[in-house]
mmCIF file with all atom_site columns, C-alpha atoms in Angstrom:
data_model
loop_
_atom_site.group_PDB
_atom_site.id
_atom_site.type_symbol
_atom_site.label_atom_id
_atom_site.label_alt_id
_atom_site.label_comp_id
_atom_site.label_asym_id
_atom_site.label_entity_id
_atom_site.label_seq_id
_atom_site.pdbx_PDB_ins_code
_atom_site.Cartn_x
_atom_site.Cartn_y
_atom_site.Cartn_z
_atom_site.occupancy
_atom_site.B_iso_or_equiv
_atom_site.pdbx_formal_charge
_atom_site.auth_seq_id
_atom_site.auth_comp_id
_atom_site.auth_asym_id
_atom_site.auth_atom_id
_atom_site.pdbx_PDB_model_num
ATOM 1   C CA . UNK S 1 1   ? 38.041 5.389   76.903 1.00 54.00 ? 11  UNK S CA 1
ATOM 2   C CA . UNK S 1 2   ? 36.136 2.819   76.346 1.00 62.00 ? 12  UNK S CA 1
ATOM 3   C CA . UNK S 1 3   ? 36.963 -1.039  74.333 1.00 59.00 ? 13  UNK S CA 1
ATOM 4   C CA . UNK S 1 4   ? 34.823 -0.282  71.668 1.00 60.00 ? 14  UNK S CA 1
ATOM 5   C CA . UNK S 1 5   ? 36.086 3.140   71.640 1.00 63.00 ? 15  UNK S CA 1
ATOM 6   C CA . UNK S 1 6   ? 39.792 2.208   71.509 1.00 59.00 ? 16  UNK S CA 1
ATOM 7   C CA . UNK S 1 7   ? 39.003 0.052   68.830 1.00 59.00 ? 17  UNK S CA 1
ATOM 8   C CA . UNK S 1 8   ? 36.987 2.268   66.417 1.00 67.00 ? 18  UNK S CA 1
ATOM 9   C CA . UNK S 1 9   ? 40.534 4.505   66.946 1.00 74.00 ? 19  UNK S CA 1
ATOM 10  C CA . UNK S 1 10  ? 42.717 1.836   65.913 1.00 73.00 ? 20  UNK S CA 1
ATOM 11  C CA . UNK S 1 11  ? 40.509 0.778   63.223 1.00 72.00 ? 21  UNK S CA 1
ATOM 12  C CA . UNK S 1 12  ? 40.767 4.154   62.266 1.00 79.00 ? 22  UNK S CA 1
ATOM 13  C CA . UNK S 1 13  ? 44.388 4.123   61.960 1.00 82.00 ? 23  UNK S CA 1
ATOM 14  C CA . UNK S 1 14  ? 44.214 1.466   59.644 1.00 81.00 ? 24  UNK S CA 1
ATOM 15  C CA . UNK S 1 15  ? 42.020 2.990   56.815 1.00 83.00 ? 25  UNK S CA 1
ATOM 16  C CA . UNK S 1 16  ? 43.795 5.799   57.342 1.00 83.00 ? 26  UNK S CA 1
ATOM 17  C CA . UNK S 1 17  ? 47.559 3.940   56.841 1.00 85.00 ? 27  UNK S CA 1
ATOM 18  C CA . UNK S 1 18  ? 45.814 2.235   53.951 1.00 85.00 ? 28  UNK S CA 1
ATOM 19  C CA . UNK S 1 19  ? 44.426 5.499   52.000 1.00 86.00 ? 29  UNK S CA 1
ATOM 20  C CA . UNK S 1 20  ? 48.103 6.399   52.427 1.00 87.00 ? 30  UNK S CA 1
ATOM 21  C CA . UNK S 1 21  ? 49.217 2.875   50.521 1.00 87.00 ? 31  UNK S CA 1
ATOM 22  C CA . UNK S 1 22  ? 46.562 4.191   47.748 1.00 86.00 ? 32  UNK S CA 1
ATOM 23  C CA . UNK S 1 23  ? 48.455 7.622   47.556 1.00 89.00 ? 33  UNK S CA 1
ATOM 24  C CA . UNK S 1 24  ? 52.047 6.291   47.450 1.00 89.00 ? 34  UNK S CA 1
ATOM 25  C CA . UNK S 1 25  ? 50.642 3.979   45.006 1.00 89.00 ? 35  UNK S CA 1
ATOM 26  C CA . UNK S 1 26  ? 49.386 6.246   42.976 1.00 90.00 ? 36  UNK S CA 1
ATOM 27  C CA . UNK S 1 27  ? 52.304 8.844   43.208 1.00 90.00 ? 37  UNK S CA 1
ATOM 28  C CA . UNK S 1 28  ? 54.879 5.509   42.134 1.00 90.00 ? 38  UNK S CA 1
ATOM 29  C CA . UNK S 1 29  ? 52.979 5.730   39.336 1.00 89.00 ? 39  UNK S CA 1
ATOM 30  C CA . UNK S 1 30  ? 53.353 9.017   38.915 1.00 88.00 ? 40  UNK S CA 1
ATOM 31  C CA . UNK S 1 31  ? 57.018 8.820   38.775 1.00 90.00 ? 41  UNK S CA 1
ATOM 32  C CA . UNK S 1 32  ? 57.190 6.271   36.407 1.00 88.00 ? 42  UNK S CA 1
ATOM 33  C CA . UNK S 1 33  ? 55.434 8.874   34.173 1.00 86.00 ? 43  UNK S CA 1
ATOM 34  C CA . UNK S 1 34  ? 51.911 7.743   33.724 1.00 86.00 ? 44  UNK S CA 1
ATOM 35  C CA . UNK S 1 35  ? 49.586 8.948   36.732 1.00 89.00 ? 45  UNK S CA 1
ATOM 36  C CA . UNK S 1 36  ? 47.040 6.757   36.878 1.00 90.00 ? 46  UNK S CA 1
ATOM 37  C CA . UNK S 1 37  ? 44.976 5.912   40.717 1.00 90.00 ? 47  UNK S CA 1
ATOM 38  C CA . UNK S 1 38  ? 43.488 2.375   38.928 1.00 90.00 ? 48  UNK S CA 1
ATOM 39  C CA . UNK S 1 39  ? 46.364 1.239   37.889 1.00 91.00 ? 49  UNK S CA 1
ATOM 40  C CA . UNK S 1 40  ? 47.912 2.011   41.717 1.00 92.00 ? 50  UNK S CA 1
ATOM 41  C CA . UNK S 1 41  ? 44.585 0.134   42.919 1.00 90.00 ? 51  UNK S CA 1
ATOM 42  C CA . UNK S 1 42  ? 45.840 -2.794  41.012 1.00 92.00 ? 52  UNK S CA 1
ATOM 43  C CA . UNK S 1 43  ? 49.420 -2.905  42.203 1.00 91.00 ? 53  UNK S CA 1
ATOM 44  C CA . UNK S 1 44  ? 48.214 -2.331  45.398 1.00 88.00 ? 54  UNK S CA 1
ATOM 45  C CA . UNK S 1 45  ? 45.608 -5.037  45.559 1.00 87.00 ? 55  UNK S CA 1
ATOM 46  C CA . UNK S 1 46  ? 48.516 -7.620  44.029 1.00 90.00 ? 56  UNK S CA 1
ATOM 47  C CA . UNK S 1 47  ? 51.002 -6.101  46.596 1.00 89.00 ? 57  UNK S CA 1
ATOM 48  C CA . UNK S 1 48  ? 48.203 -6.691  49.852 1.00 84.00 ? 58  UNK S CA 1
ATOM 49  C CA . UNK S 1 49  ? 47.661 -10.368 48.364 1.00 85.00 ? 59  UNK S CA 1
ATOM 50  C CA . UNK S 1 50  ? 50.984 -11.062 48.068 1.00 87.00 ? 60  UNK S CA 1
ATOM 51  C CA . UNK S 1 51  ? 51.718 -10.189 51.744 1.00 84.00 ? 61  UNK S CA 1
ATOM 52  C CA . UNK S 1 52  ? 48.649 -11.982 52.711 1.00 79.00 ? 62  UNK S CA 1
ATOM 53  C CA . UNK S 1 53  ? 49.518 -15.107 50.116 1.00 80.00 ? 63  UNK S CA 1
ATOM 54  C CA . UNK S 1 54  ? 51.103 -17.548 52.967 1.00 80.00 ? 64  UNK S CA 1
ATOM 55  C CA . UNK S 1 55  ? 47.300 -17.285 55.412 1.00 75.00 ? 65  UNK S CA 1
ATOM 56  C CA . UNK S 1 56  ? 45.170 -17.228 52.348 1.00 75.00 ? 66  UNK S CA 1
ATOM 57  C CA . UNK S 1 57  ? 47.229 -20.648 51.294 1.00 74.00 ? 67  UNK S CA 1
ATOM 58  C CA . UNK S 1 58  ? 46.579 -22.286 54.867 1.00 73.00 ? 68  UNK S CA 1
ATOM 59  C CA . UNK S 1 59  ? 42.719 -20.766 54.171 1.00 71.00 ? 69  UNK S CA 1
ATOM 60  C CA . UNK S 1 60  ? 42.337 -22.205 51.008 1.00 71.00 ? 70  UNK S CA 1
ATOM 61  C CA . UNK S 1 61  ? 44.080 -25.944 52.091 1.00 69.00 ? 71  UNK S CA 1
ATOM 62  C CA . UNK S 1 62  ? 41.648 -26.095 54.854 1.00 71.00 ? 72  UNK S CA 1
ATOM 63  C CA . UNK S 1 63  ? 38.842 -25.073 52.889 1.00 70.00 ? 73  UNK S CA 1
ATOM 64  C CA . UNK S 1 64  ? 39.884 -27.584 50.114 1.00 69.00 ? 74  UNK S CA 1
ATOM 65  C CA . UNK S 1 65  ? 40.402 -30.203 52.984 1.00 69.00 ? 75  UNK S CA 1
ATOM 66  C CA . UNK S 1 66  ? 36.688 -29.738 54.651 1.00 70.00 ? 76  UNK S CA 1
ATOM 67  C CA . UNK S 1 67  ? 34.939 -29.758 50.896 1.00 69.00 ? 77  UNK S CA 1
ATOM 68  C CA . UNK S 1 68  ? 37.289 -33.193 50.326 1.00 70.00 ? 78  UNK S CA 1
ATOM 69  C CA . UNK S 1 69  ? 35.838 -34.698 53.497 1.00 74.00 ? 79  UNK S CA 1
ATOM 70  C CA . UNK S 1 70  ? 32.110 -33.783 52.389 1.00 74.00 ? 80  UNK S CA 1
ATOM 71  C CA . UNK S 1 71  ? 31.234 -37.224 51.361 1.00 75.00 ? 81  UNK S CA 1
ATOM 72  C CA . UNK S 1 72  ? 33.131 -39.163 54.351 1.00 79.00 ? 82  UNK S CA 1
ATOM 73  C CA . UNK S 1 73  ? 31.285 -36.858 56.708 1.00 77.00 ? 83  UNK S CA 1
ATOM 74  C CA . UNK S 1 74  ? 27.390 -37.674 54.805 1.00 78.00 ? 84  UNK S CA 1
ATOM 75  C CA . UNK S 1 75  ? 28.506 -41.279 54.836 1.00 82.00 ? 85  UNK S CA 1
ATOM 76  C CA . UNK S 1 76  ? 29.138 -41.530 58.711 1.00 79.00 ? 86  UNK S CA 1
ATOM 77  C CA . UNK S 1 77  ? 26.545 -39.189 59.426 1.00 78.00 ? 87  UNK S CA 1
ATOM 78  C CA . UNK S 1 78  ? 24.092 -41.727 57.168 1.00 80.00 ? 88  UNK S CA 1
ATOM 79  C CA . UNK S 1 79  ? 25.709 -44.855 59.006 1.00 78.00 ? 89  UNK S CA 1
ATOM 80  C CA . UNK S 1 80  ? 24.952 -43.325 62.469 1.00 76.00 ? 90  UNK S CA 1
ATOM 81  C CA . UNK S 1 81  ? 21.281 -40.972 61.726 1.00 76.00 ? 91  UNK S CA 1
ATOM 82  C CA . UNK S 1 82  ? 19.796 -42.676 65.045 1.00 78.00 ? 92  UNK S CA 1
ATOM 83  C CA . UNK S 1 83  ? 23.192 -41.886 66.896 1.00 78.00 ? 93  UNK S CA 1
ATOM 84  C CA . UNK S 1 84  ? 24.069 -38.633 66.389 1.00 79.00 ? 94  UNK S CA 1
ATOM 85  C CA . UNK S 1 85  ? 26.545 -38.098 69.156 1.00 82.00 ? 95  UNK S CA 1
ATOM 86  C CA . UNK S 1 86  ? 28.451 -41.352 67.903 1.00 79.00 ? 96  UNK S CA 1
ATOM 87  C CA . UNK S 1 87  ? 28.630 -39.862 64.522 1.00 80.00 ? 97  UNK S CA 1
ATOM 88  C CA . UNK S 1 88  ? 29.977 -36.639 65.627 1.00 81.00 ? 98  UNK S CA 1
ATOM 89  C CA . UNK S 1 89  ? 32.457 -39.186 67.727 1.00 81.00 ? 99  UNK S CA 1
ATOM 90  C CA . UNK S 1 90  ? 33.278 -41.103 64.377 1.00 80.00 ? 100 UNK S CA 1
ATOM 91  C CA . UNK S 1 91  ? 34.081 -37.451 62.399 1.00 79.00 ? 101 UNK S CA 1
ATOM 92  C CA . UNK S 1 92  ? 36.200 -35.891 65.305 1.00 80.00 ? 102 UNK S CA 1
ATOM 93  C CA . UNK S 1 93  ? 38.080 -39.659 64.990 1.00 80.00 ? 103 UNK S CA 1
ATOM 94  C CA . UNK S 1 94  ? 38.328 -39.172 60.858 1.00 78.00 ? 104 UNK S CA 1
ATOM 95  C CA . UNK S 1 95  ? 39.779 -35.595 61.045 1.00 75.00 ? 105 UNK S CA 1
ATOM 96  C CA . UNK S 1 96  ? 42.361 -36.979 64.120 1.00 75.00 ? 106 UNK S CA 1
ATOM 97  C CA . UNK S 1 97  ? 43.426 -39.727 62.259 1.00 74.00 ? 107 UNK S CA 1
ATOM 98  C CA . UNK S 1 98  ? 43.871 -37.502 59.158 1.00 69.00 ? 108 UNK S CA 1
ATOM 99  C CA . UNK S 1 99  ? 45.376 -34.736 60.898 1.00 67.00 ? 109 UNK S CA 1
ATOM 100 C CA . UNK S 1 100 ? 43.111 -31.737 60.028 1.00 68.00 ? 110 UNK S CA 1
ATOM 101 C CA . UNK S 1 101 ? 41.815 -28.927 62.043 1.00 66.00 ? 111 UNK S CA 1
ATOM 102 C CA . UNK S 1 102 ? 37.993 -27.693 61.180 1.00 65.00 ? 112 UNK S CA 1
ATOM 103 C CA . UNK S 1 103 ? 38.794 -24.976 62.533 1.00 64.00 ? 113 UNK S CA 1
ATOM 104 C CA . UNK S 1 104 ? 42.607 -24.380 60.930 1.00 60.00 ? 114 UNK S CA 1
ATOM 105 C CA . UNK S 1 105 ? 40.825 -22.090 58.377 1.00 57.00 ? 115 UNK S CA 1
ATOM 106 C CA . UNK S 1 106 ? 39.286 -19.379 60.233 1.00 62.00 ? 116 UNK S CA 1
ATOM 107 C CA . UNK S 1 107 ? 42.484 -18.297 61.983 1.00 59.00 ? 117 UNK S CA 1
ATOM 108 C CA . UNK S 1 108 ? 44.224 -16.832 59.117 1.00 58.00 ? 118 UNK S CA 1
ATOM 109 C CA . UNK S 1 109 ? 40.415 -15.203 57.843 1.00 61.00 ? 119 UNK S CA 1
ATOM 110 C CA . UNK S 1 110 ? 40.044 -13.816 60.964 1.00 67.00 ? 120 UNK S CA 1
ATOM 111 C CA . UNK S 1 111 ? 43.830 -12.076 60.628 1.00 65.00 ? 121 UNK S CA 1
ATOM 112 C CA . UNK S 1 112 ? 43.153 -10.806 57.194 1.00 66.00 ? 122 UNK S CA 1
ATOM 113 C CA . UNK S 1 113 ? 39.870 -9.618  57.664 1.00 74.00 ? 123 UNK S CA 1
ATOM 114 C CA . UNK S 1 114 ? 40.282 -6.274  59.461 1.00 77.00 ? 124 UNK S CA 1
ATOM 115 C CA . UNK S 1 115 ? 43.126 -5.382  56.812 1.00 74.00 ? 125 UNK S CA 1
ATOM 116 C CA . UNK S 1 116 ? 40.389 -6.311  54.135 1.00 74.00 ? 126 UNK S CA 1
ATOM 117 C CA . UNK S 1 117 ? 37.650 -4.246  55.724 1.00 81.00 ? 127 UNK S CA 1
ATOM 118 C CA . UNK S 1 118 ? 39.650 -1.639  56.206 1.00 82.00 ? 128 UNK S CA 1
ATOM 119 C CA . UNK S 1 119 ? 41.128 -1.074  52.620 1.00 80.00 ? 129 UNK S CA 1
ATOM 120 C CA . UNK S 1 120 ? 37.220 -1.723  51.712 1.00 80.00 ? 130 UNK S CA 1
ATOM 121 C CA . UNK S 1 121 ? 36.672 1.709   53.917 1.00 82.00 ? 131 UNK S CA 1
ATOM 122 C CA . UNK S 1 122 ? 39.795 3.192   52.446 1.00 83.00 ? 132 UNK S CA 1
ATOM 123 C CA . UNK S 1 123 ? 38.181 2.971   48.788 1.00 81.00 ? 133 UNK S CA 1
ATOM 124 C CA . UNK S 1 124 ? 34.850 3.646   49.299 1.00 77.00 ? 134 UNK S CA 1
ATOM 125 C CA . UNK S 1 125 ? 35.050 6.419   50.435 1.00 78.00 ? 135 UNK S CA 1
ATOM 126 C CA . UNK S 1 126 ? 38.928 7.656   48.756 1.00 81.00 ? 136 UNK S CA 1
ATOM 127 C CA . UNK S 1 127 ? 39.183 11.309  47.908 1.00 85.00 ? 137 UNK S CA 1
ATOM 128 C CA . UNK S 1 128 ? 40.861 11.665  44.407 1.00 86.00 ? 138 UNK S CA 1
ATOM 129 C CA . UNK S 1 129 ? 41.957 14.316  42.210 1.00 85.00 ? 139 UNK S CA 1
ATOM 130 C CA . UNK S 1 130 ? 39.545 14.814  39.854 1.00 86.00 ? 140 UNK S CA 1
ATOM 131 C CA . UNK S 1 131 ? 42.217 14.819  37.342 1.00 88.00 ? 141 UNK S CA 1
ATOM 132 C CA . UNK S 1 132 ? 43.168 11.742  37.684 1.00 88.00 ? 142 UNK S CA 1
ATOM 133 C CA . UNK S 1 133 ? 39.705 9.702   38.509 1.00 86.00 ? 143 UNK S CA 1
ATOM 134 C CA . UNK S 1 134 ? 39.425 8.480   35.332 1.00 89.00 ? 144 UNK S CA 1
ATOM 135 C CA . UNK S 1 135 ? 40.195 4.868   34.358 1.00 89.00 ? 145 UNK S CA 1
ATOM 136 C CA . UNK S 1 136 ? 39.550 2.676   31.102 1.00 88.00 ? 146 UNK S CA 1
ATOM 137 C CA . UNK S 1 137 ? 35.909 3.332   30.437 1.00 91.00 ? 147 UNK S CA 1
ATOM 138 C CA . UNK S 1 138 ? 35.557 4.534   34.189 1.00 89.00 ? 148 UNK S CA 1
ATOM 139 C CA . UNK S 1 139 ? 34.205 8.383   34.302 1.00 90.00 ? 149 UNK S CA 1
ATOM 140 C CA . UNK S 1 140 ? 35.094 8.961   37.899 1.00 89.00 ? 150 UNK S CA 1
ATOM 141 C CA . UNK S 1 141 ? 36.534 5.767   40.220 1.00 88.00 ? 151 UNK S CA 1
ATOM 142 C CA . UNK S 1 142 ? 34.299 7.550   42.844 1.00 87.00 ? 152 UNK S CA 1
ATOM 143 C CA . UNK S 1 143 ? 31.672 6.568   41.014 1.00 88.00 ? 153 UNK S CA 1
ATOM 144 C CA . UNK S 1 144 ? 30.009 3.098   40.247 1.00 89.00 ? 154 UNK S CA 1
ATOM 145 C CA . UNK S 1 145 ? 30.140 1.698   36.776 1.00 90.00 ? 155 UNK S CA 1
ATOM 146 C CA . UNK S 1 146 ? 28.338 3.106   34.555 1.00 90.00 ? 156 UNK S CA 1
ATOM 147 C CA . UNK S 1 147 ? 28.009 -0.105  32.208 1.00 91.00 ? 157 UNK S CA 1
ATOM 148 C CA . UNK S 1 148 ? 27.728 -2.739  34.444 1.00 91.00 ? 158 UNK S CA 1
ATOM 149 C CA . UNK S 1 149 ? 31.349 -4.039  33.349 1.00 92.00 ? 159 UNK S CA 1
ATOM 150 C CA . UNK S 1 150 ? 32.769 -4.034  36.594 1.00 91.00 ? 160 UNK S CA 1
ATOM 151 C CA . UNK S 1 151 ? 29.641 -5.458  38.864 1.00 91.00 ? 161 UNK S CA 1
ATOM 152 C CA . UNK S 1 152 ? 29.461 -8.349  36.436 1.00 92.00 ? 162 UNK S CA 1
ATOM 153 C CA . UNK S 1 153 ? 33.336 -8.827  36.522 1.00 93.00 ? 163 UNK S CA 1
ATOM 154 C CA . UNK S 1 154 ? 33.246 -9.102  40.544 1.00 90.00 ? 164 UNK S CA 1
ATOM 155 C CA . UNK S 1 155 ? 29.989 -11.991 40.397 1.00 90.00 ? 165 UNK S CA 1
ATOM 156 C CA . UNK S 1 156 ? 31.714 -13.586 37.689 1.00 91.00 ? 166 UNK S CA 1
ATOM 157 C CA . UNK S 1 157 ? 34.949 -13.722 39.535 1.00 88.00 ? 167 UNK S CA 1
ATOM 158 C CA . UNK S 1 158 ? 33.344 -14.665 42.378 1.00 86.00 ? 168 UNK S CA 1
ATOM 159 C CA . UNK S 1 159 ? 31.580 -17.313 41.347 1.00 87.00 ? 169 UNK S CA 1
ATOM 160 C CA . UNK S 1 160 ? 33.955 -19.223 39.021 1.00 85.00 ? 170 UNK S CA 1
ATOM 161 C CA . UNK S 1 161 ? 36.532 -18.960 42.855 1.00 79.00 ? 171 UNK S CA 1
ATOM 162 C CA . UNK S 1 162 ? 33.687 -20.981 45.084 1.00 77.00 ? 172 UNK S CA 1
ATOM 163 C CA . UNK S 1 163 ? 32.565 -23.300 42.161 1.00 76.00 ? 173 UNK S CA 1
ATOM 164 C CA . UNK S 1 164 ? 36.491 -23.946 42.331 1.00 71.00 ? 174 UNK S CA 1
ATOM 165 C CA . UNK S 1 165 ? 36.983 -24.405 46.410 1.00 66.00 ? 175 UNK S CA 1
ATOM 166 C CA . UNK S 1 166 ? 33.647 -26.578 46.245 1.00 63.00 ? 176 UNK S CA 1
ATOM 167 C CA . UNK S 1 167 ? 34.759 -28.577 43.093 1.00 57.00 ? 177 UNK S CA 1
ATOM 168 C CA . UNK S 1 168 ? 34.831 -32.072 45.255 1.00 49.00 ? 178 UNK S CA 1
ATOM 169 C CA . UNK S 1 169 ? 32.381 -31.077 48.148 1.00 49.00 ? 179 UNK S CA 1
ATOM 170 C CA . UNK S 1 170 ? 29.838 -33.340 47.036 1.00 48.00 ? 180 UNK S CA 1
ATOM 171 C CA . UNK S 1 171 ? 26.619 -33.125 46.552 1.00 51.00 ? 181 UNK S CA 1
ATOM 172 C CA . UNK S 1 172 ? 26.236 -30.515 49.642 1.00 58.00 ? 182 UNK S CA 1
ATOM 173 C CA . UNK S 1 173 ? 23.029 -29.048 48.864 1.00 65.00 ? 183 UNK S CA 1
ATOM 174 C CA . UNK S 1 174 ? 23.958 -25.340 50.932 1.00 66.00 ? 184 UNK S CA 1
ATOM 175 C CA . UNK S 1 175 ? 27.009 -24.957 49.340 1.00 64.00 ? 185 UNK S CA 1
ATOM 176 C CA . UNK S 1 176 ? 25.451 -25.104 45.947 1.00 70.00 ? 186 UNK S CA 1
ATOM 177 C CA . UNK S 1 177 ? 22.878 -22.541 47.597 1.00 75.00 ? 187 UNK S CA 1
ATOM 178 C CA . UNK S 1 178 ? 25.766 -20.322 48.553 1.00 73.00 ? 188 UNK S CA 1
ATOM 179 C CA . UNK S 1 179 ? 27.606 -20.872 45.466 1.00 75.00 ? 189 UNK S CA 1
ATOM 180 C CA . UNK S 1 180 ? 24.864 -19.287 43.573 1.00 80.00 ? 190 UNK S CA 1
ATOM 181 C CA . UNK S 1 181 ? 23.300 -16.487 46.063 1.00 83.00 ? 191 UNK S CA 1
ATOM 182 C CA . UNK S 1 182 ? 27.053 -15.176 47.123 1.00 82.00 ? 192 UNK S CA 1
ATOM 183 C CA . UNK S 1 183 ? 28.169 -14.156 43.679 1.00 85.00 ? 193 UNK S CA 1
ATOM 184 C CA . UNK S 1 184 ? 24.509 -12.481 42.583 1.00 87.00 ? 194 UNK S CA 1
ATOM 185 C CA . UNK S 1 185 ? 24.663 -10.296 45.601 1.00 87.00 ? 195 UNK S CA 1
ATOM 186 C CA . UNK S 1 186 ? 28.307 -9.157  45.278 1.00 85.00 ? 196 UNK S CA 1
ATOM 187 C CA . UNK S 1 187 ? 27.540 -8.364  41.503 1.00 87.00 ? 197 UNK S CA 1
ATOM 188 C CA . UNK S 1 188 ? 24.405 -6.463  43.243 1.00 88.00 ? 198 UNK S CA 1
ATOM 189 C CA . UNK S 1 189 ? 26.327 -4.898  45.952 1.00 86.00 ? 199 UNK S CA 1
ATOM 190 C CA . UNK S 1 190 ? 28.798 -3.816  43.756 1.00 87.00 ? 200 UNK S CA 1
ATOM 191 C CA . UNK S 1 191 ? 26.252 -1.851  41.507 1.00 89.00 ? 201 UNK S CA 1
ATOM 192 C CA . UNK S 1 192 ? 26.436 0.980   44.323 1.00 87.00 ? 202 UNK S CA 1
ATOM 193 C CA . UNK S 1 193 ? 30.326 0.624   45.131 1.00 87.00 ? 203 UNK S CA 1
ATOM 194 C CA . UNK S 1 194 ? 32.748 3.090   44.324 1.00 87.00 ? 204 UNK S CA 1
ATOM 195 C CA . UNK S 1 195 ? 34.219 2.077   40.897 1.00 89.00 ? 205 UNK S CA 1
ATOM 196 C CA . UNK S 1 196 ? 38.035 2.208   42.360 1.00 87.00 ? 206 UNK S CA 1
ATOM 197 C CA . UNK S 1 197 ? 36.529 -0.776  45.126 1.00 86.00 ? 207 UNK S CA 1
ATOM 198 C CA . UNK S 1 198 ? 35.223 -3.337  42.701 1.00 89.00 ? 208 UNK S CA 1
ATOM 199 C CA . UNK S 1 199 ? 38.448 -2.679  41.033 1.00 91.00 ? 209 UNK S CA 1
ATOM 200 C CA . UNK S 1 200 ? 40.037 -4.017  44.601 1.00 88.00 ? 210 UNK S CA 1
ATOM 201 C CA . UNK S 1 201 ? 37.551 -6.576  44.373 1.00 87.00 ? 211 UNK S CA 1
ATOM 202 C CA . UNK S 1 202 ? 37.870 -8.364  40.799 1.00 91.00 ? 212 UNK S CA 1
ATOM 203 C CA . UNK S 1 203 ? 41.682 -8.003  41.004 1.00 91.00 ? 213 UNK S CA 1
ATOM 204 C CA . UNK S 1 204 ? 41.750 -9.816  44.382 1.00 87.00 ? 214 UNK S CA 1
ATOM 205 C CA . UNK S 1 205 ? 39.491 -12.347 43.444 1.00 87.00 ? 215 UNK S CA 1
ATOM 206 C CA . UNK S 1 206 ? 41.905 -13.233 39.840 1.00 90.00 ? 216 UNK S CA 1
ATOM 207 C CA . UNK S 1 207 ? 44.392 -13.270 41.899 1.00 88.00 ? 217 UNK S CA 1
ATOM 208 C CA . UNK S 1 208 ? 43.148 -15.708 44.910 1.00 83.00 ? 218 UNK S CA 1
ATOM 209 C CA . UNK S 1 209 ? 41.691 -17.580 41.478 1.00 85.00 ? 219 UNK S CA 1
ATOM 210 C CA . UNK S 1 210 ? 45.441 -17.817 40.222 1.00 86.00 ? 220 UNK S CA 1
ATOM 211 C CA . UNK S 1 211 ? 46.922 -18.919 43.924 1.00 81.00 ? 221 UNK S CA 1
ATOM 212 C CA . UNK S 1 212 ? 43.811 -21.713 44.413 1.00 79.00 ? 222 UNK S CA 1
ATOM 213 C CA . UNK S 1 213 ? 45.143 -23.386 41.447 1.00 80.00 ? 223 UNK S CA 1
ATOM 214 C CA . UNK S 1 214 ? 48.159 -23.367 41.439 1.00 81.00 ? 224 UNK S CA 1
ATOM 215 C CA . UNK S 1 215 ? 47.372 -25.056 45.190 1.00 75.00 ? 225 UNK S CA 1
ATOM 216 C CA . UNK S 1 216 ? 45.246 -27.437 43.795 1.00 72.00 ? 226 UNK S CA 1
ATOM 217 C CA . UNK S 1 217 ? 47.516 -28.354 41.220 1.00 74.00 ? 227 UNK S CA 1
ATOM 218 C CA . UNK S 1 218 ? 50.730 -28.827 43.986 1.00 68.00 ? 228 UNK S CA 1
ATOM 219 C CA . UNK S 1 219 ? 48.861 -30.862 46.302 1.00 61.00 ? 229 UNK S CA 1
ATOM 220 C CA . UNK S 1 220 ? 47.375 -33.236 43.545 1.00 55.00 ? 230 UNK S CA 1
#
């Protein structure tokens, strides 16, 4: 077998493990006596963040770190605009002398992202009992939202988390850019999703909203 083959068969294993965490979810609920697969979404989602809580906190520092160092960086890179190899000498010295890693953020994305991608598969694509695919004012959480409700939920979210992270960037003219296009194309995205996914999506994103600032808050 190939790389690439062996890896699709892993990957497979994980969506697979994680439809399972959706079942068991959904059967705890169950016992408690009120069967319910979005509510099981939820305490999964909050479960999955919690276990992920200690590399989305070094994710979120470093991120916070980089934005704080905006205006240093477009002040040496001003200073030295005919020199640009001394500039990029004076910002490896800053973050040295400060002690941070540009690239101490990307570690812990790059561990959470194939869990992430594969719950993403795991929900999309989730085969529930029809009996119990309703939730709230959801029809079927196969389905997307019929109002809207949960597309604008996930933009809103979404925004209101990288208006947060970029709070002291600057004036960094792409990050505004992002700040704006990201959110409007994961409320459009999410138009076509599987209800039960932007469910994953919105709860995630209150809860990395709720652990960004209470980080915020501890390291001011």
């Amino acid at each position: 077998r190939t790389r690439k083959g062996v890896g699709m068969e892993i990957f497979q294993y994980l969506v697979d493990f994680m439809r399972s965490l959706v079942e068991y979810s959904f059967l705890g609920t169950k016992a408690m006596g009120f069967p319910s697969y979005g509510i099981a979404i939820i305490l999964l989602t909050i479960v999955i963040k919690l276990i992920l809580a200690p590399l989305t906190q070094k994710q979120v520092q470093s991120m916070k770190g980089m934005a704080d160092l905006q205006p240093k960086m477009k002040a040496i890179q001003d200073k030295y605009k005919d020199n640009p190899q001394k500039a990029q000498q004076e910002i490896m010295k800053m973050y040295k002398d400060l002690g941070i890693n540009p690239l101490a953020g990307c570690l812990p994305l790059l561990v959470q992202m194939p869990f992430l991608i594969a719950i993403f598969y795991a929900l999309q694509g989730y085969p529930y009992d029809p009996q119990y695919a309703q939730f709230l004012w959801l029809p079927n959480l196969s389905d997307p939202d019929p109002i809207y409700v949960l597309p604008v939920l996930s933009a809103l979210s979404t925004y209101i988390m990288s208006k947060q992270t970029s709070a002291s960037g600057g004036n960094n003219q792409q990050a505004k850019i992002m700040n704006i296009f990201m959110p409007l194309f994961i409320g459009y995205i999410s138009l076509n999703f599987a209800s039960g996914l932007v469910i994953y999506w919105v709860v995630s994103n209150l809860f990395q909203l709720a652990q960004q600032t209470l980080i915020y808050r501890n390291n001011k």
